[in-house]
Structures are given as C-alpha cells and as structure tokens.
Coordinates of N, CA and C in Angstrom, one line a residue:
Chain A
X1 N 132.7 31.2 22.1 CA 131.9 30.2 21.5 C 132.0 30.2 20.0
X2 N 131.5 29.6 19.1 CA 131.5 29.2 18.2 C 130.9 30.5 17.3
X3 N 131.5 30.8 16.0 CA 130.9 31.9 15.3 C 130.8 31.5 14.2
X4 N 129.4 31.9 13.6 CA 128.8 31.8 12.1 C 129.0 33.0 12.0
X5 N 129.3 33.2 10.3 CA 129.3 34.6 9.6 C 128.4 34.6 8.8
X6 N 127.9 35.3 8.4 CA 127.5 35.5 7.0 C 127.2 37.0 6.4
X7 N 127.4 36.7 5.0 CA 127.6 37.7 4.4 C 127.3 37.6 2.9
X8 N 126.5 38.7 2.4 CA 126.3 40.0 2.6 C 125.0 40.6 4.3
X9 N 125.6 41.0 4.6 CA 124.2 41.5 5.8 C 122.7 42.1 5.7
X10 N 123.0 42.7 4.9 CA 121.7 43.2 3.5 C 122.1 43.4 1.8
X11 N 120.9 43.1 1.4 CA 121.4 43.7 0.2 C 120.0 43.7 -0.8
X12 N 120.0 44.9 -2.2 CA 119.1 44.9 -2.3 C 119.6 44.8 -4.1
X13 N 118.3 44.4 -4.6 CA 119.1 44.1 -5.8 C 117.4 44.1 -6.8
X14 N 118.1 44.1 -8.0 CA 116.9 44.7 -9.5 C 116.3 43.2 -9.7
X15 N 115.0 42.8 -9.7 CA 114.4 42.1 -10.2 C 114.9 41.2 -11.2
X16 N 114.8 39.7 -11.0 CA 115.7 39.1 -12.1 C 116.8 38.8 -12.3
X17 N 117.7 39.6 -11.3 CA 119.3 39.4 -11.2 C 119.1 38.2 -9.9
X18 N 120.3 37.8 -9.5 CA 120.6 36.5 -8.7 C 121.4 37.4 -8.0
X19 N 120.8 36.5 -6.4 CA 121.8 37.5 -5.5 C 122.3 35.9 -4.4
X20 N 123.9 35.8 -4.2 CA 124.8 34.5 -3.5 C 124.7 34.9 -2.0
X21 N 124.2 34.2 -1.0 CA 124.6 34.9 0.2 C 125.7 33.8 0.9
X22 N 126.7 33.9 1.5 CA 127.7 33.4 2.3 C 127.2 33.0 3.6
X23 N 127.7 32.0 4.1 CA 127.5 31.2 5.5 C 129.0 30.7 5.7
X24 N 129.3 31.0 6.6 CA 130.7 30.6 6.9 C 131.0 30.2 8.8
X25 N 131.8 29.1 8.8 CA 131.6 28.8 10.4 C 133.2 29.2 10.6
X26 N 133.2 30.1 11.6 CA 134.9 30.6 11.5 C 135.5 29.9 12.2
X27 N 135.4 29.0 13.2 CA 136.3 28.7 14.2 C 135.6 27.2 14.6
X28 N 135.2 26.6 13.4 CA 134.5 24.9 14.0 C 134.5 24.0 12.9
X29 N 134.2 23.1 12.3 CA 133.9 22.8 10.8 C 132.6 22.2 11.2
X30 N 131.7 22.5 10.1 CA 130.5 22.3 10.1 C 130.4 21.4 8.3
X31 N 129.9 20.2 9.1 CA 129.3 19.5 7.9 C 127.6 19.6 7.6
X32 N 127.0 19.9 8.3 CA 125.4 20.5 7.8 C 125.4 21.9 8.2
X33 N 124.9 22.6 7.6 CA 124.2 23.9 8.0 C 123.1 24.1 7.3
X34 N 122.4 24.9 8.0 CA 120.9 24.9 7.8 C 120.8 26.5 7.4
X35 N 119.5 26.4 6.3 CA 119.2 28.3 5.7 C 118.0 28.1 6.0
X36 N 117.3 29.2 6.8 CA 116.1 30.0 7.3 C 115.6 30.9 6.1
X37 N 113.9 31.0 6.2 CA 113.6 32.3 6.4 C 112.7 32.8 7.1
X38 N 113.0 34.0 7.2 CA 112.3 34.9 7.8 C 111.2 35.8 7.7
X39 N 109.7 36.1 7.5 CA 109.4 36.6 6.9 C 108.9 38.1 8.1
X40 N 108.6 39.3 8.2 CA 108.6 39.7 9.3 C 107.4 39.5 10.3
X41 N 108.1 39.3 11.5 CA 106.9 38.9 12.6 C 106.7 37.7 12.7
X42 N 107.6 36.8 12.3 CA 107.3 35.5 12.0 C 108.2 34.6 12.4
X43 N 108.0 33.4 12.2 CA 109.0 32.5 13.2 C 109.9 31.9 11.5
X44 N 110.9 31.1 12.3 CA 111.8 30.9 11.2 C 111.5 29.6 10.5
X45 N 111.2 29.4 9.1 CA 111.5 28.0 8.5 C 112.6 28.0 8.2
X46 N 112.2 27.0 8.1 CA 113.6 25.9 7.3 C 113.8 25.7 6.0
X47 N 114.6 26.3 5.6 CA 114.3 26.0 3.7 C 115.2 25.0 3.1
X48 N 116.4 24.6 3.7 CA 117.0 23.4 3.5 C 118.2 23.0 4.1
X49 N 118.7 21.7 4.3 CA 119.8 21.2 5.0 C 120.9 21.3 4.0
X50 N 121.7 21.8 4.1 CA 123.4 21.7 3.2 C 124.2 20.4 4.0
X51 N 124.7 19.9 3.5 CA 125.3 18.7 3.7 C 126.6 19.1 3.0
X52 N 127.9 18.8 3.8 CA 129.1 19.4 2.7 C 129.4 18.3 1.7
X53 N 129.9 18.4 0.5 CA 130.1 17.7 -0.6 C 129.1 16.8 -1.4
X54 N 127.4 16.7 -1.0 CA 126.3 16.4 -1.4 C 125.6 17.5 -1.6
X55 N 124.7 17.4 -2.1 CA 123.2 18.0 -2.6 C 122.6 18.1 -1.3
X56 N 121.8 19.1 -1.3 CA 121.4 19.9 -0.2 C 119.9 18.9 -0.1
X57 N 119.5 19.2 1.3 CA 117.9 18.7 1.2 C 117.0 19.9 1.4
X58 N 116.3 19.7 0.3 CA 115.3 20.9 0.2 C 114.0 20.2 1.2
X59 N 113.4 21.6 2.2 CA 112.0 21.2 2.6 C 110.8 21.4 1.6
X60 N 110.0 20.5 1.9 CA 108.8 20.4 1.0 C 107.9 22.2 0.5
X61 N 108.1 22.8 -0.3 CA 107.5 23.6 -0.7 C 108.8 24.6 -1.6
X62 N 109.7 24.3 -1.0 CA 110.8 25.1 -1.2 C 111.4 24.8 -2.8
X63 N 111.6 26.0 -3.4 CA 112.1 25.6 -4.8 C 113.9 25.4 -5.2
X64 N 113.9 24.4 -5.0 CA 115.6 23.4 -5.3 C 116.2 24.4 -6.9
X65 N 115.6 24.4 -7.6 CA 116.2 25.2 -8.7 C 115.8 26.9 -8.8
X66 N 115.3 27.2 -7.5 CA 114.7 28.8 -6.9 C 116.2 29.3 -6.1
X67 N 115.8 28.3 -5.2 CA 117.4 28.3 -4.1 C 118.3 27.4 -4.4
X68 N 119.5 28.0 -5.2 CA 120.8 26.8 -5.2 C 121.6 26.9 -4.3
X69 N 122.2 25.6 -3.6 CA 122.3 25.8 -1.8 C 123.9 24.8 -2.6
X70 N 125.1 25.7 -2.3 CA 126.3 25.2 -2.5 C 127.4 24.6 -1.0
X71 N 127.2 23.8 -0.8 CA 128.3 23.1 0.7 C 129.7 22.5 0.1
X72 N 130.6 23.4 -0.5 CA 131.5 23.3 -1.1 C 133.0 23.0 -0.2
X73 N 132.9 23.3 1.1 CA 133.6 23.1 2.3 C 133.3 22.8 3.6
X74 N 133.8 22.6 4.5 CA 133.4 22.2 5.9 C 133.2 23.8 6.6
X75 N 133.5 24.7 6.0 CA 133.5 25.5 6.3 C 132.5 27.0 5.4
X76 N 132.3 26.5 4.7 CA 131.6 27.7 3.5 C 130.0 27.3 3.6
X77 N 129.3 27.6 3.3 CA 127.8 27.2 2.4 C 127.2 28.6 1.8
X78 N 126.8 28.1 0.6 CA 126.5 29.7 -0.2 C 124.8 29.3 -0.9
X79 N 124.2 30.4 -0.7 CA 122.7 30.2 -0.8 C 122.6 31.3 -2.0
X80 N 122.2 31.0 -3.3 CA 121.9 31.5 -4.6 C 120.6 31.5 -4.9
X81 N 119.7 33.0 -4.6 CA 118.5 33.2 -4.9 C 118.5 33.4 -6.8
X82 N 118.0 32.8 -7.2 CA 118.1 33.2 -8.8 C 116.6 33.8 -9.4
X83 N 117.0 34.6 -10.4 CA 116.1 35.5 -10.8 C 115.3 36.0 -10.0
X84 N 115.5 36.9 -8.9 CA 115.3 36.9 -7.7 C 114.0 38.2 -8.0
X85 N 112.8 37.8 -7.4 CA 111.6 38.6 -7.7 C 111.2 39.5 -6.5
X86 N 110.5 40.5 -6.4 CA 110.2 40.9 -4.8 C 110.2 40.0 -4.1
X87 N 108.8 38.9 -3.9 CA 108.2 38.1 -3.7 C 109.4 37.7 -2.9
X88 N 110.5 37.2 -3.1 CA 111.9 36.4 -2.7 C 112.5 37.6 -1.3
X89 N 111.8 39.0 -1.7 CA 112.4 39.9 -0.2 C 111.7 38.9 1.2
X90 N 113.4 39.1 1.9 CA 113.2 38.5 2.8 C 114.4 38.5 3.8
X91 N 114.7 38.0 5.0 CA 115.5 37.5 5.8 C 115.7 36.5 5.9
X92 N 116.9 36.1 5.3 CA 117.5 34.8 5.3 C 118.6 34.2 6.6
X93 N 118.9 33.6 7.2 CA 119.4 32.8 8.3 C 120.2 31.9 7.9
X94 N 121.5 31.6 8.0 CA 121.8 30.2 8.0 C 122.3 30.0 9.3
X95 N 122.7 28.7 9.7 CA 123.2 28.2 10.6 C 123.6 27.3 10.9
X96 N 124.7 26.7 11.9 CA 125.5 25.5 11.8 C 125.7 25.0 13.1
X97 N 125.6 23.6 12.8 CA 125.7 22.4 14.1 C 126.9 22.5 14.6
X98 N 127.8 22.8 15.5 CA 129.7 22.0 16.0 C 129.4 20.6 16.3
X99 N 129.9 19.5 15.3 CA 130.0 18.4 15.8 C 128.3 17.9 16.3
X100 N 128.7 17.2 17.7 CA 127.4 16.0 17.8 C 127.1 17.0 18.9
X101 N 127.2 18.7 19.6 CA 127.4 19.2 21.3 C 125.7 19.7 20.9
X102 N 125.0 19.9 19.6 CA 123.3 20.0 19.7 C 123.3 21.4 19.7
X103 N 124.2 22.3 20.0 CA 123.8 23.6 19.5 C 123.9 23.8 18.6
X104 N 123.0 24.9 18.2 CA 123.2 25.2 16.5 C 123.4 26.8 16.5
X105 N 124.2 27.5 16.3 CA 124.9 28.9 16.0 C 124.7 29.5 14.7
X106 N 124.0 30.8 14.9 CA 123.8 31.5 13.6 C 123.8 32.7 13.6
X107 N 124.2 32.8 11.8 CA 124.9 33.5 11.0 C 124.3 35.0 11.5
X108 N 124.5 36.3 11.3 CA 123.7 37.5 11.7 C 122.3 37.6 10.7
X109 N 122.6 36.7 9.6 CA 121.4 37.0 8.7 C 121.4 38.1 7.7
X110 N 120.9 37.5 6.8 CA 120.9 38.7 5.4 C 119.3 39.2 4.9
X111 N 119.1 40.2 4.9 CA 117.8 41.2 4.7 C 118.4 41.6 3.0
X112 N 117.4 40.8 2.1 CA 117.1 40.7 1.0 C 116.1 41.4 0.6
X113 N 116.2 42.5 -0.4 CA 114.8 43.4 -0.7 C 115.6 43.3 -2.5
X114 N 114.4 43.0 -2.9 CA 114.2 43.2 -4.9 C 112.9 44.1 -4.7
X115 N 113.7 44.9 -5.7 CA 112.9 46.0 -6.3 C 112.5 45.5 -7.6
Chain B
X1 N 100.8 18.9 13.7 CA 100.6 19.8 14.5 C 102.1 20.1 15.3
X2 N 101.8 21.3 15.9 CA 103.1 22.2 16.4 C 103.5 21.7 16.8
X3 N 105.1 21.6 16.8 CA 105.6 21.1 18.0 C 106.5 21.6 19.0
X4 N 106.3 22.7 18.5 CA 106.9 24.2 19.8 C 105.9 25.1 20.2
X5 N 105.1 25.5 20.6 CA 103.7 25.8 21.0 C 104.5 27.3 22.3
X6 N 104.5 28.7 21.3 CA 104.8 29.6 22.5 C 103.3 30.6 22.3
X7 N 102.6 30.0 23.1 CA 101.2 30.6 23.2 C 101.1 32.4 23.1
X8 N 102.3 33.0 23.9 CA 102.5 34.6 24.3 C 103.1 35.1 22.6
X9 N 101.6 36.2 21.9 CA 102.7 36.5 21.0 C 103.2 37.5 21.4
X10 N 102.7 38.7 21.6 CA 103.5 39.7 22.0 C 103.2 39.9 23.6
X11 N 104.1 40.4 24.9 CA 103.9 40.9 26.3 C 104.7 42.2 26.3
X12 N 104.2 42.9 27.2 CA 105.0 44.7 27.5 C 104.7 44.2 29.0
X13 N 106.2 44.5 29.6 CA 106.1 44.6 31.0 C 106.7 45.9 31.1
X14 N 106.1 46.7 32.3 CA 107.1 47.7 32.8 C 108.4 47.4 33.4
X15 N 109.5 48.2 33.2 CA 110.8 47.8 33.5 C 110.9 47.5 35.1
X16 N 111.7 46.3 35.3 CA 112.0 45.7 36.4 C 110.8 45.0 37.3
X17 N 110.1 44.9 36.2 CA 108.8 43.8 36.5 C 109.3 42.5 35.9
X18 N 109.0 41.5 36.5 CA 109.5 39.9 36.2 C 108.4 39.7 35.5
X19 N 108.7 38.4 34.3 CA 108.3 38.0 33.1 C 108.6 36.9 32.9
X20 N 107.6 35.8 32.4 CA 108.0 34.5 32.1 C 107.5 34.3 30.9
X21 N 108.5 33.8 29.6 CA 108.0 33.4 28.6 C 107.4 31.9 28.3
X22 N 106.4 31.2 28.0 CA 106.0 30.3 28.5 C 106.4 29.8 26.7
X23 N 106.5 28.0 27.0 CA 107.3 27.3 25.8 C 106.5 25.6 26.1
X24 N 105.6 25.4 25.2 CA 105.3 23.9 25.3 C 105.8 22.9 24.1
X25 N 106.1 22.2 24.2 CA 106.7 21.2 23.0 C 106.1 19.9 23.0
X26 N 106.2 19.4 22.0 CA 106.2 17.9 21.5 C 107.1 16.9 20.9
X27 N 107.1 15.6 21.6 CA 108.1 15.2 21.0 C 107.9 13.2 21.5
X28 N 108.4 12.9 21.0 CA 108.3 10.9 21.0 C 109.6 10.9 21.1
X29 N 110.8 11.8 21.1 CA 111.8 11.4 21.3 C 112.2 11.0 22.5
X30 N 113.1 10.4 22.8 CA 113.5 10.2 24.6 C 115.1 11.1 24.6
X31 N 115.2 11.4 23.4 CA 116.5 12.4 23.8 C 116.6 13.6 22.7
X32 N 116.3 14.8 23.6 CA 115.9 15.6 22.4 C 116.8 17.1 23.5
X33 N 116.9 18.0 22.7 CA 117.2 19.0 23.1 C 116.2 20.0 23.3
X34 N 116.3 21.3 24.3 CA 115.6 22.6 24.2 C 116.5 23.7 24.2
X35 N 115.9 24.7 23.2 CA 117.3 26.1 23.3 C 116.2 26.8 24.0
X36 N 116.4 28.6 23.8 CA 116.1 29.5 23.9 C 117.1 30.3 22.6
X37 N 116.0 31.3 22.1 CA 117.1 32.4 21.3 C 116.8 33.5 21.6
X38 N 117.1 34.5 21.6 CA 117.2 36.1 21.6 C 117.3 35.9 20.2
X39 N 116.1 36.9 19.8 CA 116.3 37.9 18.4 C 116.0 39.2 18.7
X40 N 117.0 40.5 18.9 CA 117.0 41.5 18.7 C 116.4 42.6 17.6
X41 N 116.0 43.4 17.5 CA 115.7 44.3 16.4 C 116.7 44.2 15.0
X42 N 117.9 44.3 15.8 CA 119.3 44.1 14.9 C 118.8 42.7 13.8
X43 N 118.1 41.6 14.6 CA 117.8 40.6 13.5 C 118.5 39.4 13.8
X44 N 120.3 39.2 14.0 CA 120.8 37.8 14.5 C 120.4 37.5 15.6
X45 N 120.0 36.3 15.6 CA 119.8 34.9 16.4 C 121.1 34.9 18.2
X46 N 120.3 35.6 18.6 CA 121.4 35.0 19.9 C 121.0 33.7 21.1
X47 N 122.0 33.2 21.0 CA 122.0 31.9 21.8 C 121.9 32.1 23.2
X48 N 121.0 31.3 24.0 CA 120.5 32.1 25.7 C 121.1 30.6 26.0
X49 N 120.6 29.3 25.7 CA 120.7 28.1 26.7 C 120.3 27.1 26.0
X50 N 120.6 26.1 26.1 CA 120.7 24.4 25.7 C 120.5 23.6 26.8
X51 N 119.4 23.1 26.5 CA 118.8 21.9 28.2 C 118.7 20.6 27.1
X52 N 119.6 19.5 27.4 CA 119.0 18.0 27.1 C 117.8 17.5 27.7
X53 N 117.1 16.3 27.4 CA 116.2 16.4 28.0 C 116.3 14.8 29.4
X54 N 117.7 15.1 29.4 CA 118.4 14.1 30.6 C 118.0 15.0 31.9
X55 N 118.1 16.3 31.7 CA 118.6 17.0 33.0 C 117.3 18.5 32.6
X56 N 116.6 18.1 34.1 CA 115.4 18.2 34.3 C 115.7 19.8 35.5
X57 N 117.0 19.7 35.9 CA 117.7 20.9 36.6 C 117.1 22.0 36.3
X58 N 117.1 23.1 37.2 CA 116.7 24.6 36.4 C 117.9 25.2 36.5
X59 N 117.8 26.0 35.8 CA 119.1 26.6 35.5 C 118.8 28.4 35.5
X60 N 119.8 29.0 36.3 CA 119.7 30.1 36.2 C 121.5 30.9 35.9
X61 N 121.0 31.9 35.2 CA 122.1 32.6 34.8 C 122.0 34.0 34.8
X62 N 122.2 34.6 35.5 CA 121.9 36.4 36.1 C 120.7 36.5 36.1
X63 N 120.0 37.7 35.3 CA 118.4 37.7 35.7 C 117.6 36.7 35.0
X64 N 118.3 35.7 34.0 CA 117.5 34.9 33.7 C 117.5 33.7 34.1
X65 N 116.3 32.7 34.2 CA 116.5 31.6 34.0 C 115.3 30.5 34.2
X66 N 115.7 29.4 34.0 CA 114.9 28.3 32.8 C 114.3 27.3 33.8
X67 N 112.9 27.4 33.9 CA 112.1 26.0 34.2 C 111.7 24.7 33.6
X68 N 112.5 23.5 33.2 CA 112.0 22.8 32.7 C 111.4 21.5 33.7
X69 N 110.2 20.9 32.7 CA 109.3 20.1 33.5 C 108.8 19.1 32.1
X70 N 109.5 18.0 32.3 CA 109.1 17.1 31.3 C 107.5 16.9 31.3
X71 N 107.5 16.8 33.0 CA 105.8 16.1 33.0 C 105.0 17.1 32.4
X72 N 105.1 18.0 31.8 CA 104.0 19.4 31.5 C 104.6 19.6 30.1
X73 N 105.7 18.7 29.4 CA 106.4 18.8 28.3 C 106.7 20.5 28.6
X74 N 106.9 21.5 29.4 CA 107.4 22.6 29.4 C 108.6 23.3 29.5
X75 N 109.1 24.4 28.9 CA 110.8 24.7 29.1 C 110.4 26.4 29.3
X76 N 109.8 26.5 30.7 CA 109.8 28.0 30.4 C 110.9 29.2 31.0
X77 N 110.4 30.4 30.5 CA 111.9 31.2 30.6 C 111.4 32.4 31.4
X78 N 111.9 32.5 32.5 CA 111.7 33.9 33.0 C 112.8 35.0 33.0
X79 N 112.4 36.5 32.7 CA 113.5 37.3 33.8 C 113.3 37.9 34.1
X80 N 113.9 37.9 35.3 CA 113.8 38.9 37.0 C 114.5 40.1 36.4
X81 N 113.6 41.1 37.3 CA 113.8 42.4 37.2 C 114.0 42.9 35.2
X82 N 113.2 42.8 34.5 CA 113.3 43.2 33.2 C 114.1 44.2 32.6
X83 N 114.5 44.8 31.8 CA 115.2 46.1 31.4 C 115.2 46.3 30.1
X84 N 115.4 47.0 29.2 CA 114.7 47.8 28.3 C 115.5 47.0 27.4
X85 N 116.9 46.7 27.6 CA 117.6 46.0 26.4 C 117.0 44.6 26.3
X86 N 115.9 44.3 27.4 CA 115.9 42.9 26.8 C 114.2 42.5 25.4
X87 N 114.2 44.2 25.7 CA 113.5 43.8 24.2 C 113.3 43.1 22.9
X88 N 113.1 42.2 22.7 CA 113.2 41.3 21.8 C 112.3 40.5 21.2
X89 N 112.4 39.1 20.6 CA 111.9 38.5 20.4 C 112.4 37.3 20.6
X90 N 111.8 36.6 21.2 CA 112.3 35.0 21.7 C 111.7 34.1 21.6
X91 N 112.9 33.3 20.9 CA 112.1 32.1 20.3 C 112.6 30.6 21.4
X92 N 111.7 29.9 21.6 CA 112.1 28.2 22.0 C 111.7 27.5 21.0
X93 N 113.1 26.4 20.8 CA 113.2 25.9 20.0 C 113.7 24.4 20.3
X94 N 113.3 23.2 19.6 CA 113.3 21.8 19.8 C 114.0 21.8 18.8
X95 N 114.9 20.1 19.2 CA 115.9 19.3 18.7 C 116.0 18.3 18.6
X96 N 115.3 17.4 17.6 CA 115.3 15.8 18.2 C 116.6 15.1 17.4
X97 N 116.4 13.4 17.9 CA 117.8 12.9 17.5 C 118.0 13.1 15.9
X98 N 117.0 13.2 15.5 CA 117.6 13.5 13.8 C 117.9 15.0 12.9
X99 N 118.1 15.7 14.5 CA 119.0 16.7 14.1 C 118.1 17.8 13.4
X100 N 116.6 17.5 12.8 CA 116.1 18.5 12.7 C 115.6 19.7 14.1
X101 N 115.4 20.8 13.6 CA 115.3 22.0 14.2 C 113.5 22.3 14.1
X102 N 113.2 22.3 15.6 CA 111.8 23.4 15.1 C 111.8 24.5 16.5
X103 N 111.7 25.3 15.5 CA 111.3 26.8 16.6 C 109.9 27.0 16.8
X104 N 109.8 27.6 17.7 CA 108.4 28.0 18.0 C 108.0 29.4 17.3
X105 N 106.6 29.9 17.4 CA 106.6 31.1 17.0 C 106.7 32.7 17.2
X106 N 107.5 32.6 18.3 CA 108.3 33.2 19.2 C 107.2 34.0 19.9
X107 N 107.8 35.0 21.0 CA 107.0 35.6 21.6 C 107.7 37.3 21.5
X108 N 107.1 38.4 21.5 CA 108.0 39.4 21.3 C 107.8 40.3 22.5
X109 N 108.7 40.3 23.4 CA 109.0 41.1 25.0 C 109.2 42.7 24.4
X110 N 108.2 43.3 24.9 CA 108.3 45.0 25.1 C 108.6 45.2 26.6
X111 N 109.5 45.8 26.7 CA 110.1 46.4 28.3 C 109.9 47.9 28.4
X112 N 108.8 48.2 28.7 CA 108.5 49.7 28.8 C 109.4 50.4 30.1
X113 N 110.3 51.4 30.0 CA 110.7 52.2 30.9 C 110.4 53.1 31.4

C-alpha cells in the first residue's frame, strides 16, 4: 500500500529556535496532504491543507505565520514550527490522499518537545 | 456539532473477550467515506478499512470486522476474541466529497491478559 514518511520522528529543541518537519509520499504523488495535531489523549485536528505549488489552507485558529506549511513537490511537504515555545510540544501528523481512491495514509508522526 | 460521535472513551476487555467499538457520524452528503484507524502506543496512524457509503456490506477481515448501517448513521467495529496487541487507540473517521477529514475522538481499547 501506499507509504507516507516522515521525518524527524521526535525531536526536541531550545525555546525560540524553529524546528522543519518532513512529510514525504514514497511511492504515490500526492497533491494535498494534510498536518495534524495531536495533543495527548486526544483526537487529531487538522491544522492545514498543503496543496502542492500554492499556499497552504490554514484551519481557523491556526497561526499561518506560527506554522509555515511548504508543498514544494508532489511528493515533499515540510511543516516549519517557528520560534517554537513549549506551548507548540506536541505530535504532529501529516498525511496524504493517492489520487481520487479516498484513503488517506499517514506519516509515523513527529513528537515535538521545547524546552 | 460532531460529526464523528465515538461515545466509548476508554474499554478494558479481558483477553479473548469480543469488543465492539461503537462510531456514529453525520453527514448531508450522499457520498461520503468511513475509515477506521489503529493508533498504537508507538503513535502512527494505522489504516484498518475504507467503506463508501454506496456499499452498506459488512465486511470482515480475521478477527475483525465492520457493521455499517446508514439507517442508524452507524460504522461500528468489532473484534472477536481480543488480544493484548490490539491495544490501542481507535479512531473512526468521515470523508465527505470535499475531501475534508473528521475523526472522531477515538476510543482507547485495554486488552487485559
């Protein structure tokens, strides 16, 4: 079946630094993929649609210049937490449509902690 | 209001006791999708099953499998004889034609041995 990657898998990083996470579809081309979060015990939002070669659609609460959401290929999408504060620890998700077949396939997820 | 409604937050069955995770949805669409997902401790999203909402069939696949029933808007998931790996957390999740995604707020299966 169809495999999303992503990467970094965890990572933990100093207050105020910006941390890039990868979403990558290895074996399909995906023109939307979607980034989750996760907060623990909790079910997943939706924090925005990537669309490849356009501007991402951010959901309502979500900060567009918090999260810079890059769809640079049919096959990449890179999610940039900037100035990244505790508050931002989290489990992030992305995931990606094949075509019009309605599954959607996702990434293993990245576990984000600022200190 | 919701529109994936998994009433069960957490259940502990003893191992090889049957379990049904119950999943109610909403929708105006006439063509929409239902998943299931496995989330493990590990954290990635594993994919169980995709039902359109053309095909009303149940579906079974080893010890699991899927009741759906438009008239009750329901997609629920059982599995026979339980086992300790299937500890998790499971989410049902809707798909309507515009491609957006809503999950429910999953339910989290303890399998006591």
């Amino acid at each position: 079946g169809a495999v999303v990657s992503q990467h970094p898998s965890w990572v933990i990083c100093k207050s105020g630094t910006s941390v890039k996470i990868e979403c990558r579809s290895l074996d399909f081309q995906a023109t939307t993929m979607f980034w989750y979060r996760q907060f623990p015990k909790q079910s997943l939002m939706l924090m925005a649609t990537s669309n490849e070669g356009s501007k991402a659609t951010y959901e309502q609460g979500v900060e567009k210049d918090k999260f810079l959401i890059n769809h640079a290929s049919l096959t990449l999408s890179t999610l940039t937490v900037t100035s990244a504060h505790p508050e931002d620890s989290s489990f992030y998700i992305c995931s990606a449509r094949e075509g019009g077949r309605g599954e959607l396939f996702f990434g293993e997820g990245s576990r984000l902690t600022v200190l | 209001a919701q529109k994936v409604t998994q009433a069960q937050t957490e259940i502990s069955v003893v191992e090889k006791e049957d379990v049904t995770l119950d999943c109610v949805y909403e929708t105006r669409d006439t063509t929409y999708y239902l998943f299931w997902y496995k989330q493990p401790p590990s954290g990635e999203l594993v994919f169980l099953i995709r039902r359109n909402s053309f095909d009303e069939q149940n579906e079974i696949s080893g010890r699991y499998s899927w009741n759906f029933q438009k008239s009750t808007s329901s997609f629920n998931f059982t599995i026979t004889a339980s086992q300790v790996v299937d500890s998790a957390v499971y989410f049902c999740a809707l798909s309507e034609a515009g491609n957006q995604f809503y999950f429910g707020t999953g339910t989290s299966l303890t399998v006591i041995p």
